[in-house]
Coordinates of C-alpha atoms and ligand atoms in Angstrom, one line a residue:
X9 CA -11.7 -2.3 -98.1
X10 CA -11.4 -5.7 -95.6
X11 CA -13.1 -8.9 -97.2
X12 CA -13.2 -11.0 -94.1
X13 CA -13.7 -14.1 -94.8
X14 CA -15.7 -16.7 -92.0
X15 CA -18.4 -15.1 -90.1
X16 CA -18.6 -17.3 -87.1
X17 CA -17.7 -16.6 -83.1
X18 CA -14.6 -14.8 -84.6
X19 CA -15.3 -13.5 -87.8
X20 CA -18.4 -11.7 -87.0
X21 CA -17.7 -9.6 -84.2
X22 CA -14.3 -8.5 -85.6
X23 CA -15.7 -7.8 -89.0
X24 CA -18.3 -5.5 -86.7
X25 CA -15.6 -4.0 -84.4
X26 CA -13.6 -2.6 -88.1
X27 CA -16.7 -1.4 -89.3
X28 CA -17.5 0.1 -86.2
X29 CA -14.4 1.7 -86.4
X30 CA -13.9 3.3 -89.5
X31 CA -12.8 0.6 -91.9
X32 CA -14.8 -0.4 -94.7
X33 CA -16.0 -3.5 -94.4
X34 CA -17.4 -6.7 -96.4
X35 CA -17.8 -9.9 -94.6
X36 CA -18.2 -13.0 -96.5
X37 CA -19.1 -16.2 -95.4
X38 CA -20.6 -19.6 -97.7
X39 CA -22.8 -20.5 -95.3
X40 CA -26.4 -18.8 -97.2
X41 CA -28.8 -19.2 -94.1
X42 CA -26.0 -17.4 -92.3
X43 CA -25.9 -14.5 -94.9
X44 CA -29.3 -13.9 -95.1
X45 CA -29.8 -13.8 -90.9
X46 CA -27.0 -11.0 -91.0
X47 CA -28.9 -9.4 -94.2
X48 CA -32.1 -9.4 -92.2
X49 CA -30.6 -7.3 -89.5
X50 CA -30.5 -10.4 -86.4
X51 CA -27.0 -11.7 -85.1
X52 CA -26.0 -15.4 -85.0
X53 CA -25.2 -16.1 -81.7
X54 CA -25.6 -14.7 -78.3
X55 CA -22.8 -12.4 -76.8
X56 CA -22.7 -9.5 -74.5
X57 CA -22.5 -6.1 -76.2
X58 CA -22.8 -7.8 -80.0
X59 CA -25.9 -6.2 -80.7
X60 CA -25.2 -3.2 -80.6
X61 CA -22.2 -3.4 -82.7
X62 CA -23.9 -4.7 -85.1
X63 CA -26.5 -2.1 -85.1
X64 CA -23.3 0.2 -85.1
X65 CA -21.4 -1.9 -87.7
X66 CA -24.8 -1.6 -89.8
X67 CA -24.8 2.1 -90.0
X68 CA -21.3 2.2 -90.8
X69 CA -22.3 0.4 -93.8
X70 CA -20.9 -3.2 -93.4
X71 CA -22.2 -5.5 -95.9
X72 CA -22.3 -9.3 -95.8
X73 CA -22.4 -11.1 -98.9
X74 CA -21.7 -15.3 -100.2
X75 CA -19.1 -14.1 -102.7
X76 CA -14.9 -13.1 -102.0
X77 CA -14.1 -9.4 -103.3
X78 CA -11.7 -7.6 -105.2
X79 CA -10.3 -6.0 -102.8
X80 CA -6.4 -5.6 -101.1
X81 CA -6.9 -6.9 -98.1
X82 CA -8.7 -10.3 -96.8
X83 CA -9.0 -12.0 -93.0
X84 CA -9.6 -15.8 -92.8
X85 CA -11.6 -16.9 -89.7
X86 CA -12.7 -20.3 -90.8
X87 CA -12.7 -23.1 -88.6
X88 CA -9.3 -25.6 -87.8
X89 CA -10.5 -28.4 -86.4
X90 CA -7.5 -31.1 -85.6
X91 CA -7.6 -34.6 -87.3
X92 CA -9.1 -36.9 -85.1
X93 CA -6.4 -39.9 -85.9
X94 CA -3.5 -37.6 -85.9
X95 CA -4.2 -35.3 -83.8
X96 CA -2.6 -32.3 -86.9
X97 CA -4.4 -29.8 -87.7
X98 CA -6.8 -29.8 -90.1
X99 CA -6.0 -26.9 -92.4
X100 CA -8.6 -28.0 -95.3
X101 CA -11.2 -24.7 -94.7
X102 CA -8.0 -22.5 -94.5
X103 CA -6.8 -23.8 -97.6
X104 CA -10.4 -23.6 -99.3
X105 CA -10.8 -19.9 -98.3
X106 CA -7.2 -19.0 -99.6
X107 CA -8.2 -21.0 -102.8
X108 CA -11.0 -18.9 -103.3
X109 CA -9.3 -15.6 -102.3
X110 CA -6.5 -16.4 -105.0
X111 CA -9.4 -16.5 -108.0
X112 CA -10.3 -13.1 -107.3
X113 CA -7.8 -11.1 -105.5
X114 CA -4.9 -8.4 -107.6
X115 CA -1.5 -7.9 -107.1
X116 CA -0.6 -6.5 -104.4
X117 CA -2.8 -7.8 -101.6
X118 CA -2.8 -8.9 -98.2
X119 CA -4.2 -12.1 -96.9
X120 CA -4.6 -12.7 -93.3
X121 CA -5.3 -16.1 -91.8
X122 CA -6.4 -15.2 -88.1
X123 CA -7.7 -19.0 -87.6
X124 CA -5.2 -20.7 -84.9
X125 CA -2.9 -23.3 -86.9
X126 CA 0.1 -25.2 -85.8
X127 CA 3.6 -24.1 -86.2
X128 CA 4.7 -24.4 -89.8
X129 CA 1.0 -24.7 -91.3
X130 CA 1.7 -21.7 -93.1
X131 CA 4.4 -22.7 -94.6
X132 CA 3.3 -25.7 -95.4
X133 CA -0.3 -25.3 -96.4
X134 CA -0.8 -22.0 -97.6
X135 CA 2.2 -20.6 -99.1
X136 CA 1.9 -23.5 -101.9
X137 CA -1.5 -22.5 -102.8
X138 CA -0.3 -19.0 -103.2
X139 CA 2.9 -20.1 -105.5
X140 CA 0.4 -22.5 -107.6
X141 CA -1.7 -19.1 -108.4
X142 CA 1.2 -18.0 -110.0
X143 CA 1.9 -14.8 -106.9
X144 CA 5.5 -14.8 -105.3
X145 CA 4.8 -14.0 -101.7
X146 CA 6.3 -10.9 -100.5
X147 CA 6.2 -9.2 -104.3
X148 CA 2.3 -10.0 -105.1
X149 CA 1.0 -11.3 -102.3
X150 CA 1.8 -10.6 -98.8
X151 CA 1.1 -13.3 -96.1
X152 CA 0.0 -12.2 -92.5
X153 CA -1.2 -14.9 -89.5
X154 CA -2.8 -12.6 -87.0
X155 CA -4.3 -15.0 -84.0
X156 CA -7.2 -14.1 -81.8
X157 CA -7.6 -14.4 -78.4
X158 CA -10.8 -13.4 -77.3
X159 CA -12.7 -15.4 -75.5
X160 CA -16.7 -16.5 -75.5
X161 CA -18.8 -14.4 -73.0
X162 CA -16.5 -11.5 -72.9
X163 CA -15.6 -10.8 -76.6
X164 CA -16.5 -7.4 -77.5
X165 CA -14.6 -6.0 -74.3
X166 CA -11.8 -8.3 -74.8
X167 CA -11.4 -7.2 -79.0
X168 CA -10.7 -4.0 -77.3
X169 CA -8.4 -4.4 -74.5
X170 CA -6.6 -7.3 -75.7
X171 CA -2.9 -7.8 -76.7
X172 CA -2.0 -8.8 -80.2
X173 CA 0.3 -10.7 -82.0
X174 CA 1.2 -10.4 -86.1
X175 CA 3.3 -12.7 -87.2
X176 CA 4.9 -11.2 -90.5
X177 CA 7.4 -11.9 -93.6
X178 CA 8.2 -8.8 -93.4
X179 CA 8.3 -5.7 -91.1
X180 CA 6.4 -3.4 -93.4
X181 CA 3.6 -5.3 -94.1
X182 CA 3.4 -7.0 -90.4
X183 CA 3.1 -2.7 -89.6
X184 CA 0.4 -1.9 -92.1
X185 CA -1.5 -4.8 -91.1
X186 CA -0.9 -3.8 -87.1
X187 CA -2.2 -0.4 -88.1
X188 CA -5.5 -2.2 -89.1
X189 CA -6.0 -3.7 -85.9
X190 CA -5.1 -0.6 -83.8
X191 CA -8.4 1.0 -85.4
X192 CA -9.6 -0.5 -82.4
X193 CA -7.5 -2.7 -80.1
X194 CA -6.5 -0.5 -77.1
X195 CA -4.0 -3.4 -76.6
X196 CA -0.1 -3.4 -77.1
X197 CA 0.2 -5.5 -80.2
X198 CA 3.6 -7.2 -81.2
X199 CA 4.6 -7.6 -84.8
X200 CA 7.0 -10.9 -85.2
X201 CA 7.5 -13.7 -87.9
X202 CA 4.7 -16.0 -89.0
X203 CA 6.1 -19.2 -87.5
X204 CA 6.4 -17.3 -84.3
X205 CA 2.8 -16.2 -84.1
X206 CA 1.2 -19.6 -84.8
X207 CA 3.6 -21.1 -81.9
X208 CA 2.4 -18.4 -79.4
X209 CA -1.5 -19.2 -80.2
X210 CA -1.1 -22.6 -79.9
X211 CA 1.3 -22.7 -76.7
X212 CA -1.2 -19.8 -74.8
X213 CA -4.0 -22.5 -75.4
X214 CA -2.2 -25.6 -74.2
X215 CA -0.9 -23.6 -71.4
X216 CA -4.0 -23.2 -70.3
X217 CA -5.1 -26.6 -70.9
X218 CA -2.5 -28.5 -68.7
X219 CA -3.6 -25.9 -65.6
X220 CA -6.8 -27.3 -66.1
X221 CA -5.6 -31.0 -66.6
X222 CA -3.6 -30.6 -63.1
X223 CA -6.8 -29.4 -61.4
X224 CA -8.4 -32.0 -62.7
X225 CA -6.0 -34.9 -61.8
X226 CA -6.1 -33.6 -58.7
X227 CA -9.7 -34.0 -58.1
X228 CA -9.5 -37.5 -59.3
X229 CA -6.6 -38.1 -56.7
X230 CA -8.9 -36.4 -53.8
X231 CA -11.9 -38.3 -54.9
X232 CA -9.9 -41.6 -54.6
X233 CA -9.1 -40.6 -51.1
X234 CA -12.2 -39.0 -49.7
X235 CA -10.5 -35.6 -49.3
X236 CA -11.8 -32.1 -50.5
X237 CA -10.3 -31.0 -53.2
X238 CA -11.6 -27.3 -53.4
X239 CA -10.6 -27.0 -50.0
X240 CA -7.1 -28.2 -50.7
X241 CA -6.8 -25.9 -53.9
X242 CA -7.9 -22.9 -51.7
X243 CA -5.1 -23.3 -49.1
X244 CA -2.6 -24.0 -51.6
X245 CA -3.6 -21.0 -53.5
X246 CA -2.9 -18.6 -50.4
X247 CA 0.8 -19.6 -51.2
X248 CA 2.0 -16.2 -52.9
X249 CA 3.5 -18.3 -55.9
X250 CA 0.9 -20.6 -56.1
X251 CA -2.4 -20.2 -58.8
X252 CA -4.2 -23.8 -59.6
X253 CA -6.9 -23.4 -61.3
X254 CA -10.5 -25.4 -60.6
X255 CA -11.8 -28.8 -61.4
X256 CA -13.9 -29.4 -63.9
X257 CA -16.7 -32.0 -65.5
X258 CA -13.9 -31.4 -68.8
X259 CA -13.0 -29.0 -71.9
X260 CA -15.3 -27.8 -74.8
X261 CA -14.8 -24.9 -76.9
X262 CA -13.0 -24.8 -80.3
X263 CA -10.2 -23.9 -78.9
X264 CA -8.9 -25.5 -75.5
X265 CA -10.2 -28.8 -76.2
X266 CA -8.3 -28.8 -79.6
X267 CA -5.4 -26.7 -79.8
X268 CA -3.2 -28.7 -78.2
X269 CA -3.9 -31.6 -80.0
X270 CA -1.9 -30.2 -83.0
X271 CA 1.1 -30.5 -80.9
X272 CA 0.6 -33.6 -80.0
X273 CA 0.3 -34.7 -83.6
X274 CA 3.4 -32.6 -85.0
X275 CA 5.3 -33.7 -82.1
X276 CA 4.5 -36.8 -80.9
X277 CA 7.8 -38.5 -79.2
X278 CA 8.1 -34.5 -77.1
X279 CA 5.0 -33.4 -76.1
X280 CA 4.6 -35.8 -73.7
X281 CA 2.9 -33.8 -70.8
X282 CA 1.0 -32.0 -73.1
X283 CA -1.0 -35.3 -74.6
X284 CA -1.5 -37.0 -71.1
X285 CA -2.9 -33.8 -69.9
X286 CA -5.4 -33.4 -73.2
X287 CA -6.4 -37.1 -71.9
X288 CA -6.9 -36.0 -68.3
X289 CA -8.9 -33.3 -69.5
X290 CA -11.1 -34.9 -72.2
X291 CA -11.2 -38.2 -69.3
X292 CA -13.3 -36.0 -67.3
X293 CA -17.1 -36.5 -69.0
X294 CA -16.3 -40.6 -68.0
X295 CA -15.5 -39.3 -64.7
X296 CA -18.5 -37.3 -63.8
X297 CA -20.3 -40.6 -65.2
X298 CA -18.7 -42.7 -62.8
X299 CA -19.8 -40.3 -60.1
X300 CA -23.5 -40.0 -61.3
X301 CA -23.6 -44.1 -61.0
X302 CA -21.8 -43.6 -58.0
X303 CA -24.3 -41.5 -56.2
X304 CA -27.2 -43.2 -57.6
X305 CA -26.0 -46.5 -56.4
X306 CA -25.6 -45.2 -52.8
X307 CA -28.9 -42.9 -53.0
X308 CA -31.1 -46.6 -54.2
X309 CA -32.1 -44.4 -57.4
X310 CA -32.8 -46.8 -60.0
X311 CA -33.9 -45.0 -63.1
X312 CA -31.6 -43.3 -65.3
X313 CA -34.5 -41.2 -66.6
X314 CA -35.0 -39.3 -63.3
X315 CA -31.1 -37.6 -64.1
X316 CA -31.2 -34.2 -65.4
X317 CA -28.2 -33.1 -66.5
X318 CA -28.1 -28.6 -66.1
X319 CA -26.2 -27.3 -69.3
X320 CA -25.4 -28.2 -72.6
X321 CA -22.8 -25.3 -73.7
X322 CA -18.9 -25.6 -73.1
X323 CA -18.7 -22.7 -70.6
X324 CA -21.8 -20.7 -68.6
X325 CA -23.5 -17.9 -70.2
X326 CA -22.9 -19.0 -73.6
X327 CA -24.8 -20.6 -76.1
X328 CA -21.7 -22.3 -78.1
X329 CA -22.2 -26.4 -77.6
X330 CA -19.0 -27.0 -79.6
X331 CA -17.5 -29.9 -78.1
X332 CA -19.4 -29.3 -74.8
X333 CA -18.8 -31.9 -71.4
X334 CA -21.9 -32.7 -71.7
X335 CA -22.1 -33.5 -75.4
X336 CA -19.2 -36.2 -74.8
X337 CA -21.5 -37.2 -71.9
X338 CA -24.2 -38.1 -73.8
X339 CA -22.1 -39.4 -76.2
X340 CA -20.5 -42.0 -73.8
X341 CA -23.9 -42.8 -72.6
X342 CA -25.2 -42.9 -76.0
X343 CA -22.4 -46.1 -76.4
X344 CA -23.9 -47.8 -73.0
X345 CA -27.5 -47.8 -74.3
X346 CA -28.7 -44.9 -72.5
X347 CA -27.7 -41.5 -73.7
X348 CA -31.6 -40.7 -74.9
X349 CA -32.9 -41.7 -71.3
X350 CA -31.4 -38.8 -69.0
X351 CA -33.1 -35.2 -69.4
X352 CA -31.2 -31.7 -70.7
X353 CA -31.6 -28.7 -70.2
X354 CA -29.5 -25.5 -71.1
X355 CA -31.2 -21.8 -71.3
X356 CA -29.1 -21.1 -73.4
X357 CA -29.7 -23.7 -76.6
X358 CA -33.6 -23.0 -77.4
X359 CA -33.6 -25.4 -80.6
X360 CA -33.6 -29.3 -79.5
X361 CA -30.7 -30.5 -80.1
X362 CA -30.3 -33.7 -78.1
X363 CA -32.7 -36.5 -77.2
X364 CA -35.2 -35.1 -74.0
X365 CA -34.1 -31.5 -74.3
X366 CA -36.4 -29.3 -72.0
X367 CA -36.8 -26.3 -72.2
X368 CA -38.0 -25.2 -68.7
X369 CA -36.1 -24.9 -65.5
X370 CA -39.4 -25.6 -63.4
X371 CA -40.8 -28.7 -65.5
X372 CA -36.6 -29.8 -66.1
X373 CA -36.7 -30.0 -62.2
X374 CA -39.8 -31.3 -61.8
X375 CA -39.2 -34.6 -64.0
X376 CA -36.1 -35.3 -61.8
X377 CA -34.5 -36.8 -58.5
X378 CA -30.7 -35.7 -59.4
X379 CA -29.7 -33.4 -61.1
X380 CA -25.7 -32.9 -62.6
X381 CA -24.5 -29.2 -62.5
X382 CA -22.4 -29.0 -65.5
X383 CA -22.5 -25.4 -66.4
X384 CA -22.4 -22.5 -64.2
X385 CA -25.3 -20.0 -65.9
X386 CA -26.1 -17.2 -64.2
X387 CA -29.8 -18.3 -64.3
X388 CA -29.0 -21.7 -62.0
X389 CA -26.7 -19.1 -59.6
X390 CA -29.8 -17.6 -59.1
X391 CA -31.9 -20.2 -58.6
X392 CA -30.3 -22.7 -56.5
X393 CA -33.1 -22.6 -53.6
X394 CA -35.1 -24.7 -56.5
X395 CA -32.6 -27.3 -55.9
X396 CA -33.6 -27.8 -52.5
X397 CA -34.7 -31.6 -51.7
X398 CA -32.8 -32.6 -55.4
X399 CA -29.9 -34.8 -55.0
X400 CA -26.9 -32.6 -57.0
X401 CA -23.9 -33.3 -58.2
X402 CA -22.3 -30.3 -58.3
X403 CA -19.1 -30.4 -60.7
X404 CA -18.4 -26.4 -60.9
X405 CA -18.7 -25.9 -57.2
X406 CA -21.8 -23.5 -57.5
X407 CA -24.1 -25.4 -54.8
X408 CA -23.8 -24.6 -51.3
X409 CA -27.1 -26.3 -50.1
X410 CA -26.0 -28.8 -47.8
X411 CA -25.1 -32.5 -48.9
X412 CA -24.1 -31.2 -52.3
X413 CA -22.1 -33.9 -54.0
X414 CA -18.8 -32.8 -55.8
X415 CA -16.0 -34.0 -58.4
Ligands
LIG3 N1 -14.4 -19.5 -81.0 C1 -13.4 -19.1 -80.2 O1 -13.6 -18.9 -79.0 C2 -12.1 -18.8 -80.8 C3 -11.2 -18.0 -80.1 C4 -9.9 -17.7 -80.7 C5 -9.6 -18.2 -81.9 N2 -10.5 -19.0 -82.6 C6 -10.1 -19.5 -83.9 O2 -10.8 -18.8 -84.9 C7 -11.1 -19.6 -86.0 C8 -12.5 -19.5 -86.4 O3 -13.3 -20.1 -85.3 P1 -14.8 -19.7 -85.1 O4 -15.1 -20.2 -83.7 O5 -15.1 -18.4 -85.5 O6 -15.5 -20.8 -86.1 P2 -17.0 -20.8 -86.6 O7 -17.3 -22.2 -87.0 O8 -17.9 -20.1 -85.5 O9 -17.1 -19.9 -87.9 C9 -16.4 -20.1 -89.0 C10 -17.3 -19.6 -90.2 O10 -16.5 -19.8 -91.4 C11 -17.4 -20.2 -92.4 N3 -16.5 -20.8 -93.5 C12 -15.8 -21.9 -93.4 N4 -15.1 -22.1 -94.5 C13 -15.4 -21.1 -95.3 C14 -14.9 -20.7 -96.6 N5 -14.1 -21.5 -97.3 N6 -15.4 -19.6 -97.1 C15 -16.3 -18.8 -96.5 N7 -16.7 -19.1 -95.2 C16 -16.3 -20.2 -94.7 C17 -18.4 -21.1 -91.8 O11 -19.6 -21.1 -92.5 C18 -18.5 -20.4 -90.4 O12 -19.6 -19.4 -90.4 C19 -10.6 -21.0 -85.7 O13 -9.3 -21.2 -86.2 C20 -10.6 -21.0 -84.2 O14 -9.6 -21.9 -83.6 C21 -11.7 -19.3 -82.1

């Protein structure tokens, strides 16, 4: 039986594609409200293709519970948010989880940490907590870090058709734990050391997050100049060895926007292109502010009440606000007096969660003169002839009605 421990974005939906699969399956997760949602038969979040697997998973006899099993092997896919100051990961739910895994779990079994951590976290953070139990790793306790890559939006095809990594002590056990997986990834999965895997994670993330930071540097260098940057990136992209990614109003997610931070903080005085480019990214939110005073300066619009800024979540079509462009918008505003003056509104997020939430698209528009494209939803794709007579800002280059501003 699988214990896996953390039922969030990650958690959940792999604990569902096991069950779906075969595996028996417990998922266990502190959080009570949480619990008793999954216990009642609804999901937690909003992603394509989850209900169903859970209404699979369910039938195949997962069970969700508040309390660690006895069982041989456990998953941990708790959070690892990076420390603020330092910018190292913060492996404090990791280590709690393990903790608690080590009070209940016999000889013999496996622990997992999928969560993404830093090169050397293992080693450095869970190992001891292991040794302090009184287990020698690699006799009574074997240690896996299996990272995920899915990605928010396209998660239950991706748990299938991704690639994998396992990062093992040893062989054998980085094998049995592989065979696990292939219960339902159709990817190619590679087995290699621990140390190994949590370097890949990290470096896929902050891979992607310096492609972003270049786009984004470069629509600050086009807006300096007057030129169009989405033009410029087109052309340049028709080069065959040429791929730059688009512009944005900046990073969210609980991955991107942190990731690379913990290499930053590990390696300060060498990952030099990797901090300026986590600056240029999480510069952006200011950015986009300078271009809404901008605009309203030229357009004689006085009153910060009649913005409306169009989504709340980190990416389009999802409903996860974790460290969201717009979030660090409000936040910036909220430090010049006037983050509770502009309106919201995401379709997505249907609690109220910031100051003048709305929760129409109709009445959102209504109660505005310009409104900031932040998020590319489907549902403002499909209704951009409402936009007609608004002033936009456009920061994901959505809007093609004419006198659209951009980046
Ligand atoms: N969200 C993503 O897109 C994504 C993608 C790839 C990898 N990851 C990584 O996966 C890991 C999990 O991220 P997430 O987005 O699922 O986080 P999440 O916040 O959505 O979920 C984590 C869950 O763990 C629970 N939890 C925390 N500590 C616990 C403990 N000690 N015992 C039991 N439950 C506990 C929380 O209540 C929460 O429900 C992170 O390391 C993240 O970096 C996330």
């Amino acid at each position: 039986m699988i214990n896996v421990i953390g039922l969030g974005y990650i958690g959940l939906p792999t604990a569902l594609m096991m069950a779906s699969h075969g595996v028996e399956v417990v998922g266990t997760d502190y959080n009570e409200e949480l619990v008793a949602t999954l216990n009642a038969g609804h999901t937690t979040f909003k992603e394509d293709g989850l209900d169903e697997l859970f209404a699979e998973a369910v039938k195949a006899g997962i069970k969700f519970t508040t309390e660690y099993q006895v069982t041989d092997t456990y998953i941990v896919s708790v959070p690892t948010p990076y420390d603020k100051f330092s910018k190292k990961v913060d492996a404090c739910h990791v280590v709690a989880a393990v903790k608690a895994i080590m009070k209940v779990c016999p000889e013999g079994a496996t622990v997992v940490v999928e969560s993404t951590v830093s090169p050397g976290t293992i080693d450095k953070f869970v190992r001891p907590v292991i040794e302090a139990n009184g287990f020698v790793i690699g006799q009574d306790i074997n240690l896996v870090h299996a990272p995920e890559r899915i990605i928010p939006g396209n998660m239950v095809y991706e748990l299938l058709h991704n690639n994998r990594t396992i990062g093992a002590d040893n062989k054998y056990v980085g094998e049995k734990i592989k065979e696990l997986y292939s219960s339902f990834c159709q990817g190619d999965i590679v087995v290699t050391d621990i140390r190994t895997a949590e370097m890949t994670k990290v470096v896929e993330n902050t891979f992607r997050a310096v492609n972003i930071a270049f786009a984004n540097e470069l629509a600050k260098i086009c807006r300096h100049d007057n030129m169009d940057v989405y033009e410029i990136i087109k052309i340049c992209n028709m080069h065959p060895r040429v791929n730059i990614l688009q512009p944005g109003p900046g990073v969210g997610g609980h991955c991107i926007s942190v990731d690379p931070w913990f290499l930053v903080g590990d390696y300060p005085s060498l990952a030099k292109v990797i901090d300026e480019s986590m600056k240029t990214n999480d510069g952006m939110p200011d950015f986009v502010l300078n271009r809404i005073y901008e605009i309203m300066q030229e357009k004689g619009l006085t009153d910060i009440r009649r913005v409306g800024l169009y989504g709340l979540t980190y990416k389009e079509n999802v409903d996860d606000m974790r460290e969201s462009p717009t979030l660090q918008m409000l936040e910036s505003m909220e430090r010049h007096l006037c983050g509770n003056l502009v309106k919201v509104y995401d379709p997505f997020i249907e609690k109220d969660e910031v100051p003048n939430q709305m929760h129409n698209l109709d009445e959102f528009l209504n109660a505005i003169d310009l409104v900031v494209l932040l998020v590319g939803h489907d549902e403002i794709k499909q209704n951009m002839n409402k936009l007609a007579g608004k002033i936009v800002l456009d920061t994901r280059n959505i809007c093609m009605l004419e006198g659209t501003y951009r980046l």
